[in-house]
Amino acid sequence: MILCRVLGPIEVEIDGVPVELGGPLPRRLLAALAAGAGAPVALSALAEVVWDTELTAEVTNAIRVTVHRLRSALGPGERACLESTRQGYRLALTPEATDHGLFEQQVERGMAELADADPSGAVRTLEAALALWRGRPWAELGESLHVLGLRARMTELREIAVEELEAARLARGDTARAVAALSQSVIEAPYRERRWELLALGLYRSGRQGHALAELRRVRGLLVEELGAEPGPALRALERRMLAHDPSLLAVPAAARPDESPSAEPDPPPPAVPRPLLRPLTRLIGRVRELSLLDTALTESRLVTIIGPAGVGKTRLAVEQVADRADARLVRLADIRGAEMIAPSIAVAVGVAHTTGDPLAAVARVLADRHEVLVLDNCEHLTDALADVVLPLLAQCPGLRILATGRWPLGLDGERVLTLAPLPVGGEDGTAVELLFDRVRAHRAGWIPTAHDTDAAVAVCTALDGLPLAIELAAARARSFGLADIAAYVHERLDALGAPARGSVSPHDSLSAAIAWSVDQLPDEERMLLVRLWPFDGGFSWQAAAAVGPADADGAVFAGLAALVDRSVLTADVSCGQVRYRLLETIRRYCRDIDPDRDATREAHAEWVRSFVAGQAPLLTGPRSGQATHALAGELANIRAGIAHDLAHAPVQALRTTGVLRYLWVMAGPVPEGRRLLRRALDACPEAPPADRATALIGLSVTSSHVGDTDAALSAADTALDLLDEEDPAHDELLLEAHLRRCNALADTEAGERMRAAALAFQAACDRRDPPGSLRATALWGIALVHFQDGDTAAVTETLSRAREIAAGCGFTPGAAISDLQLAWYLLADEQGAEAGARRALELLVRAVAAFEQQPNGSDELGALYAGVFALAVLGARDTAARLHAAVTDHAERGGTDPGRYMRFAGPSLEDRVKRLLASIPPVASGGTMAWAEMVTLFTGAAGTLSAPS
């Protein structure tokens, strides 16, 4: 059975269970339909009342969507009561299914019972009727003309019911209670003569005839002085009868039924008992620390606000904190549209019934000597108005504590703020997955998660940012889908989530509704900025936001970002010195869905990526290579997104971006991904300018070499050389890079005359030009290999030392480290002086690893650590070498690189020795992946012990 309540904030109950209607729009729409009293309400009227605008196609669609949400909230059993008609929509409910319909019926029946000499029945009926009132009728509709007449009629009927209730009490002999109530009611409505008449009659019957006449004179003076009117005939006749001592005034007509007497104890009125704050039936997971912090905060402060993004569980935490307290009261403000309804809503929550004066004063009187906790839930849209409510209450009620929830603080003096973060997904505290599993078990009894389920659960929780509301809604789909299916959908579609269960403390009927509630509260400028930020993946700087922000932002982006952080729709990480902002993935998807011009927003982001890469990539081989590598590595997620956009819409731009990043892929990785992107870009635009294709081919050669595909590396280098013009000065640096890549590829495959010719050609090409120091240094790597083939160890050492000096001098730190790495392998190739060479190699490798750490350059650093494994084993540190080898192999496999590629420069005999030695070292028991920092520390510590001669 359904019951729709509009005599106060709108509520719907189905079989006695409250229905969560969602945000303010669904509630206002339902209130407007309820005001139609069963008749159809036109779409134009709904547009005016609910959206405060004229009817347009967009508003018509919004009405349909909101009706759909309401029908979903009502469920399959009651959704049919929200009917669509030619004229609009109507709420097809009988009067008995609405509180205002019940009220009218009960008032009519109570008055009939009083007329039929059944005052006790009238008292019960009228008390039940008045108990239906919880506040202002149709509160959600404000001062809308659509409801003013109906509200006035219902209010007048309530005033009549109040008066006839006291008349019924007098009629059954309950004079004392009637006089007490009437003494207050004449103050609340001093111009209603019926109340004065009943008060005087009650006083007269109580033996207080003088007091009764005084009250009649008081009302006469009031009416004459303030209205210039004499009292009506009923009051004048009553006064005459009292002066004449009419004996019928003392009679109680039909005082009671035969089994009753006037002196019997009257039925007590229904007490105004606040609704109990019930603990949700589901288990709270992962908030032990937050509950402790909240307990401390409420002990130390009288005003505490829980803030955080939509769906993070602010309401649940607040309810969980106070559910065991008999003195806790909950006020849901999400449904309150205007400031004028705050105090009445609080009054209802604390048990102040039927006040017609100042509700805030009434609340203060009730709470003045109480120790209570008032939970004000969802305050973000009312923060300005709440100052005029919260501060007076705290000042006048010393035992009161207020716990608020919202997207941002109230900003009041003495406020203690607790920021609630999403549940962690990974690590020892990965309670997000625990929550998902707990809720899935509620839908699938006996379910035991497999390893695949755990992986899918991590994917689901990651895609949903660890937000408890989103995770619970995802679990609701477990009745129909597996976790792997849910994981596949939630990455792109928020509507893949289910709906909250009935009885949930969430004020919203979906995650989208919760996010929409946050976004709808933003000023236009901040909302426009927010919607432009969704293409950013992995975060962004304020400069990046300024580059994609609205064209008319007038430099206000920095302030706008700060405001979005304050309002919990954006997070800010200041731990790295320079602030980095991030949108939760769920908010990103919502902003994408509501963006009115997605294509323009994506293009703005892609343009920023191109500009950022063009500014940073040329620095990768200079003195600022470390900063450039860190900057580009920090934006890899955005760079991927920009390249993906350009591959579809501007393939030449994608080719240029991937090409200029040719060295980043091996520095920051993962190398196989960079290789795939380069191939896709080359395939996407075969007719691109030769320089652009050659740049990308050089990158393809670099990445192919690092993954161990030497044939592909050589082919790409040769193709790049064929594309470039020896006579064009604009191609000089690219030509030299192509020569370098050809040398490296040949060094990986052979040590014969082709390699010698390639190295000499590279050196000759450098001599004919004025190359940068980075290329002059790399040209010497090939010459060193030629010297090694000739057996001239001293020349090898001299050449690579010179290459390192040139690279260090021009700031090409990776080149200096690679020079050390190559020399280390050449030293390790000397079987005659194996131990001395290994100690010297360790010194070079420690220096190289330190340089690669500074860059960073993960692929080449693994190459240096791999060489370190062999050097440690040669010097007898076999157990350490085994552990280091296992760690290097694991990281190389995950990064898709070949750590032994520089070893092959020193010839096949060294490669055979390394293989034999590695096969002889003890196996390492599997203990999980060694962290990168632990791996580096293991090597440098062992090298420091062994590199010095004994």
PDB file of N, CA and C in Angstrom, residues 672-731:
ATOM      1  N   PRO A 672      57.383  -1.449 -24.789  1.00  0.00           N
ATOM      2  CA  PRO A 672      56.512  -2.036 -25.824  1.00  0.00           C
ATOM      3  C   PRO A 672      55.347  -1.125 -26.202  1.00  0.00           C
ATOM      4  N   GLU A 673      54.812  -0.390 -25.242  1.00  0.00           N
ATOM      5  CA  GLU A 673      53.711   0.511 -25.564  1.00  0.00           C
ATOM      6  C   GLU A 673      54.169   1.611 -26.512  1.00  0.00           C
ATOM      7  N   GLY A 674      55.342   2.206 -26.231  1.00  0.00           N
ATOM      8  CA  GLY A 674      55.868   3.225 -27.126  1.00  0.00           C
ATOM      9  C   GLY A 674      56.096   2.682 -28.522  1.00  0.00           C
ATOM     10  N   ARG A 675      56.567   1.462 -28.588  1.00  0.00           N
ATOM     11  CA  ARG A 675      56.801   0.834 -29.896  1.00  0.00           C
ATOM     12  C   ARG A 675      55.495   0.649 -30.665  1.00  0.00           C
ATOM     13  N   ARG A 676      54.448   0.205 -29.966  1.00  0.00           N
ATOM     14  CA  ARG A 676      53.142   0.022 -30.628  1.00  0.00           C
ATOM     15  C   ARG A 676      52.591   1.356 -31.123  1.00  0.00           C
ATOM     16  N   LEU A 677      52.711   2.394 -30.304  1.00  0.00           N
ATOM     17  CA  LEU A 677      52.197   3.699 -30.709  1.00  0.00           C
ATOM     18  C   LEU A 677      52.942   4.232 -31.927  1.00  0.00           C
ATOM     19  N   LEU A 678      54.242   4.049 -31.954  1.00  0.00           N
ATOM     20  CA  LEU A 678      55.027   4.497 -33.106  1.00  0.00           C
ATOM     21  C   LEU A 678      54.598   3.758 -34.373  1.00  0.00           C
ATOM     22  N   ARG A 679      54.392   2.464 -34.268  1.00  0.00           N
ATOM     23  CA  ARG A 679      53.960   1.689 -35.438  1.00  0.00           C
ATOM     24  C   ARG A 679      52.579   2.125 -35.912  1.00  0.00           C
ATOM     25  N   ARG A 680      51.662   2.348 -34.954  1.00  0.00           N
ATOM     26  CA  ARG A 680      50.312   2.776 -35.341  1.00  0.00           C
ATOM     27  C   ARG A 680      50.354   4.142 -36.023  1.00  0.00           C
ATOM     28  N   ALA A 681      51.166   5.029 -35.503  1.00  0.00           N
ATOM     29  CA  ALA A 681      51.249   6.362 -36.101  1.00  0.00           C
ATOM     30  C   ALA A 681      51.863   6.289 -37.501  1.00  0.00           C
ATOM     31  N   LEU A 682      52.877   5.473 -37.676  1.00  0.00           N
ATOM     32  CA  LEU A 682      53.490   5.319 -38.999  1.00  0.00           C
ATOM     33  C   LEU A 682      52.498   4.705 -39.988  1.00  0.00           C
ATOM     34  N   ASP A 683      51.735   3.713 -39.535  1.00  0.00           N
ATOM     35  CA  ASP A 683      50.755   3.079 -40.423  1.00  0.00           C
ATOM     36  C   ASP A 683      49.606   4.027 -40.769  1.00  0.00           C
ATOM     37  N   ALA A 684      49.306   4.974 -39.837  1.00  0.00           N
ATOM     38  CA  ALA A 684      48.152   5.856 -40.030  1.00  0.00           C
ATOM     39  C   ALA A 684      48.393   6.932 -41.074  1.00  0.00           C
ATOM     40  N   CYS A 685      49.655   7.292 -41.315  1.00  0.00           N
ATOM     41  CA  CYS A 685      49.903   8.367 -42.294  1.00  0.00           C
ATOM     42  C   CYS A 685      51.150   8.058 -43.119  1.00  0.00           C
ATOM     43  N   PRO A 686      51.018   7.137 -44.076  1.00  0.00           N
ATOM     44  CA  PRO A 686      52.175   6.762 -44.911  1.00  0.00           C
ATOM     45  C   PRO A 686      52.682   7.904 -45.786  1.00  0.00           C
ATOM     46  N   GLU A 687      51.854   8.926 -46.020  1.00  0.00           N
ATOM     47  CA  GLU A 687      52.259  10.029 -46.890  1.00  0.00           C
ATOM     48  C   GLU A 687      52.724  11.255 -46.100  1.00  0.00           C
ATOM     49  N   ALA A 688      53.023  11.089 -44.834  1.00  0.00           N
ATOM     50  CA  ALA A 688      53.476  12.216 -44.007  1.00  0.00           C
ATOM     51  C   ALA A 688      54.824  12.723 -44.513  1.00  0.00           C
ATOM     52  N   PRO A 689      55.184  13.958 -44.160  1.00  0.00           N
ATOM     53  CA  PRO A 689      56.489  14.499 -44.578  1.00  0.00           C
ATOM     54  C   PRO A 689      57.635  13.580 -44.173  1.00  0.00           C
ATOM     55  N   PRO A 690      58.696  13.493 -45.012  1.00  0.00           N
ATOM     56  CA  PRO A 690      59.808  12.569 -44.739  1.00  0.00           C
ATOM     57  C   PRO A 690      60.437  12.768 -43.366  1.00  0.00           C
ATOM     58  N   ALA A 691      60.617  14.012 -42.953  1.00  0.00           N
ATOM     59  CA  ALA A 691      61.255  14.252 -41.649  1.00  0.00           C
ATOM     60  C   ALA A 691      60.416  13.689 -40.518  1.00  0.00           C
ATOM     61  N   ASP A 692      59.088  13.833 -40.611  1.00  0.00           N
ATOM     62  CA  ASP A 692      58.224  13.296 -39.565  1.00  0.00           C
ATOM     63  C   ASP A 692      58.289  11.778 -39.521  1.00  0.00           C
ATOM     64  N   ARG A 693      58.270  11.143 -40.689  1.00  0.00           N
ATOM     65  CA  ARG A 693      58.343   9.678 -40.710  1.00  0.00           C
ATOM     66  C   ARG A 693      59.713   9.206 -40.238  1.00  0.00           C
ATOM     67  N   ALA A 694      60.775   9.893 -40.638  1.00  0.00           N
ATOM     68  CA  ALA A 694      62.120   9.486 -40.216  1.00  0.00           C
ATOM     69  C   ALA A 694      62.266   9.594 -38.701  1.00  0.00           C
ATOM     70  N   THR A 695      61.708  10.664 -38.117  1.00  0.00           N
ATOM     71  CA  THR A 695      61.778  10.831 -36.661  1.00  0.00           C
ATOM     72  C   THR A 695      61.108   9.658 -35.962  1.00  0.00           C
ATOM     73  N   ALA A 696      59.922   9.274 -36.444  1.00  0.00           N
ATOM     74  CA  ALA A 696      59.214   8.156 -35.831  1.00  0.00           C
ATOM     75  C   ALA A 696      59.945   6.838 -36.070  1.00  0.00           C
ATOM     76  N   LEU A 697      60.554   6.672 -37.239  1.00  0.00           N
ATOM     77  CA  LEU A 697      61.307   5.445 -37.518  1.00  0.00           C
ATOM     78  C   LEU A 697      62.522   5.326 -36.606  1.00  0.00           C
ATOM     79  N   ILE A 698      63.165   6.444 -36.324  1.00  0.00           N
ATOM     80  CA  ILE A 698      64.287   6.412 -35.382  1.00  0.00           C
ATOM     81  C   ILE A 698      63.788   5.960 -34.010  1.00  0.00           C
ATOM     82  N   GLY A 699      62.623   6.487 -33.607  1.00  0.00           N
ATOM     83  CA  GLY A 699      62.029   6.030 -32.350  1.00  0.00           C
ATOM     84  C   GLY A 699      61.707   4.550 -32.386  1.00  0.00           C
ATOM     85  N   LEU A 700      61.215   4.059 -33.516  1.00  0.00           N
ATOM     86  CA  LEU A 700      60.907   2.639 -33.648  1.00  0.00           C
ATOM     87  C   LEU A 700      62.174   1.806 -33.544  1.00  0.00           C
ATOM     88  N   SER A 701      63.260   2.307 -34.094  1.00  0.00           N
ATOM     89  CA  SER A 701      64.536   1.603 -33.992  1.00  0.00           C
ATOM     90  C   SER A 701      65.020   1.551 -32.542  1.00  0.00           C
ATOM     91  N   VAL A 702      64.884   2.686 -31.831  1.00  0.00           N
ATOM     92  CA  VAL A 702      65.300   2.729 -30.425  1.00  0.00           C
ATOM     93  C   VAL A 702      64.510   1.712 -29.608  1.00  0.00           C
ATOM     94  N   THR A 703      63.195   1.749 -29.722  1.00  0.00           N
ATOM     95  CA  THR A 703      62.366   0.861 -28.912  1.00  0.00           C
ATOM     96  C   THR A 703      62.544  -0.601 -29.309  1.00  0.00           C
ATOM     97  N   SER A 704      62.710  -0.852 -30.596  1.00  0.00           N
ATOM     98  CA  SER A 704      62.920  -2.238 -31.035  1.00  0.00           C
ATOM     99  C   SER A 704      64.220  -2.781 -30.463  1.00  0.00           C
ATOM    100  N   SER A 705      65.256  -1.945 -30.442  1.00  0.00           N
ATOM    101  CA  SER A 705      66.528  -2.371 -29.863  1.00  0.00           C
ATOM    102  C   SER A 705      66.373  -2.703 -28.385  1.00  0.00           C
ATOM    103  N   HIS A 706      65.604  -1.899 -27.669  1.00  0.00           N
ATOM    104  CA  HIS A 706      65.475  -2.112 -26.229  1.00  0.00           C
ATOM    105  C   HIS A 706      64.625  -3.325 -25.891  1.00  0.00           C
ATOM    106  N   VAL A 707      63.751  -3.765 -26.800  1.00  0.00           N
ATOM    107  CA  VAL A 707      62.994  -4.988 -26.528  1.00  0.00           C
ATOM    108  C   VAL A 707      63.678  -6.215 -27.111  1.00  0.00           C
ATOM    109  N   GLY A 708      64.850  -6.022 -27.726  1.00  0.00           N
ATOM    110  CA  GLY A 708      65.622  -7.145 -28.241  1.00  0.00           C
ATOM    111  C   GLY A 708      65.307  -7.549 -29.663  1.00  0.00           C
ATOM    112  N   ASP A 709      64.549  -6.740 -30.413  1.00  0.00           N
ATOM    113  CA  ASP A 709      64.213  -7.050 -31.800  1.00  0.00           C
ATOM    114  C   ASP A 709      65.184  -6.302 -32.703  1.00  0.00           C
ATOM    115  N   THR A 710      66.382  -6.865 -32.871  1.00  0.00           N
ATOM    116  CA  THR A 710      67.445  -6.156 -33.588  1.00  0.00           C
ATOM    117  C   THR A 710      67.170  -6.047 -35.084  1.00  0.00           C
ATOM    118  N   ASP A 711      66.505  -7.036 -35.669  1.00  0.00           N
ATOM    119  CA  ASP A 711      66.198  -6.956 -37.102  1.00  0.00           C
ATOM    120  C   ASP A 711      65.272  -5.770 -37.379  1.00  0.00           C
ATOM    121  N   ALA A 712      64.245  -5.603 -36.541  1.00  0.00           N
ATOM    122  CA  ALA A 712      63.330  -4.477 -36.721  1.00  0.00           C
ATOM    123  C   ALA A 712      64.057  -3.158 -36.472  1.00  0.00           C
ATOM    124  N   ALA A 713      64.971  -3.147 -35.517  1.00  0.00           N
ATOM    125  CA  ALA A 713      65.726  -1.930 -35.223  1.00  0.00           C
ATOM    126  C   ALA A 713      66.574  -1.523 -36.417  1.00  0.00           C
ATOM    127  N   LEU A 714      67.241  -2.486 -37.061  1.00  0.00           N
ATOM    128  CA  LEU A 714      68.082  -2.188 -38.217  1.00  0.00           C
ATOM    129  C   LEU A 714      67.244  -1.751 -39.411  1.00  0.00           C
ATOM    130  N   SER A 715      66.107  -2.427 -39.631  1.00  0.00           N
ATOM    131  CA  SER A 715      65.250  -2.070 -40.762  1.00  0.00           C
ATOM    132  C   SER A 715      64.713  -0.648 -40.613  1.00  0.00           C
ATOM    133  N   ALA A 716      64.282  -0.285 -39.416  1.00  0.00           N
ATOM    134  CA  ALA A 716      63.744   1.061 -39.192  1.00  0.00           C
ATOM    135  C   ALA A 716      64.828   2.114 -39.403  1.00  0.00           C
ATOM    136  N   ALA A 717      66.046   1.838 -38.926  1.00  0.00           N
ATOM    137  CA  ALA A 717      67.139   2.800 -39.100  1.00  0.00           C
ATOM    138  C   ALA A 717      67.479   2.972 -40.577  1.00  0.00           C
ATOM    139  N   ASP A 718      67.552   1.866 -41.314  1.00  0.00           N
ATOM    140  CA  ASP A 718      67.862   1.949 -42.755  1.00  0.00           C
ATOM    141  C   ASP A 718      66.775   2.718 -43.501  1.00  0.00           C
ATOM    142  N   THR A 719      65.510   2.477 -43.164  1.00  0.00           N
ATOM    143  CA  THR A 719      64.411   3.182 -43.828  1.00  0.00           C
ATOM    144  C   THR A 719      64.481   4.680 -43.543  1.00  0.00           C
ATOM    145  N   ALA A 720      64.819   5.031 -42.302  1.00  0.00           N
ATOM    146  CA  ALA A 720      64.960   6.444 -41.956  1.00  0.00           C
ATOM    147  C   ALA A 720      66.079   7.091 -42.762  1.00  0.00           C
ATOM    148  N   LEU A 721      67.208   6.405 -42.928  1.00  0.00           N
ATOM    149  CA  LEU A 721      68.321   6.951 -43.716  1.00  0.00           C
ATOM    150  C   LEU A 721      67.908   7.154 -45.173  1.00  0.00           C
ATOM    151  N   ASP A 722      67.104   6.233 -45.697  1.00  0.00           N
ATOM    152  CA  ASP A 722      66.659   6.364 -47.087  1.00  0.00           C
ATOM    153  C   ASP A 722      65.734   7.570 -47.283  1.00  0.00           C
ATOM    154  N   LEU A 723      64.959   7.909 -46.236  1.00  0.00           N
ATOM    155  CA  LEU A 723      64.015   9.024 -46.351  1.00  0.00           C
ATOM    156  C   LEU A 723      64.701  10.384 -46.283  1.00  0.00           C
ATOM    157  N   LEU A 724      65.833  10.463 -45.604  1.00  0.00           N
ATOM    158  CA  LEU A 724      66.452  11.748 -45.310  1.00  0.00           C
ATOM    159  C   LEU A 724      67.405  12.179 -46.413  1.00  0.00           C
ATOM    160  N   ASP A 725      67.519  13.483 -46.580  1.00  0.00           N
ATOM    161  CA  ASP A 725      68.326  14.081 -47.647  1.00  0.00           C
ATOM    162  C   ASP A 725      69.663  14.538 -47.063  1.00  0.00           C
ATOM    163  N   GLU A 726      70.754  13.927 -47.550  1.00  0.00           N
ATOM    164  CA  GLU A 726      72.099  14.277 -47.063  1.00  0.00           C
ATOM    165  C   GLU A 726      72.429  15.744 -47.295  1.00  0.00           C
ATOM    166  N   GLU A 727      71.809  16.344 -48.309  1.00  0.00           N
ATOM    167  CA  GLU A 727      72.139  17.722 -48.667  1.00  0.00           C
ATOM    168  C   GLU A 727      71.263  18.758 -47.967  1.00  0.00           C
ATOM    169  N   ASP A 728      70.265  18.320 -47.246  1.00  0.00           N
ATOM    170  CA  ASP A 728      69.343  19.252 -46.588  1.00  0.00           C
ATOM    171  C   ASP A 728      69.805  19.495 -45.158  1.00  0.00           C
ATOM    172  N   PRO A 729      70.246  20.716 -44.820  1.00  0.00           N
ATOM    173  CA  PRO A 729      70.734  20.983 -43.453  1.00  0.00           C
ATOM    174  C   PRO A 729      69.671  20.723 -42.399  1.00  0.00           C
ATOM    175  N   ALA A 730      68.396  20.850 -42.781  1.00  0.00           N
ATOM    176  CA  ALA A 730      67.337  20.618 -41.804  1.00  0.00           C
ATOM    177  C   ALA A 730      67.270  19.159 -41.361  1.00  0.00           C
ATOM    178  N   HIS A 731      67.887  18.276 -42.152  1.00  0.00           N
ATOM    179  CA  HIS A 731      67.867  16.847 -41.829  1.00  0.00           C
ATOM    180  C   HIS A 731      69.126  16.384 -41.105  1.00  0.00           C
TER     181      HIS A 731
END
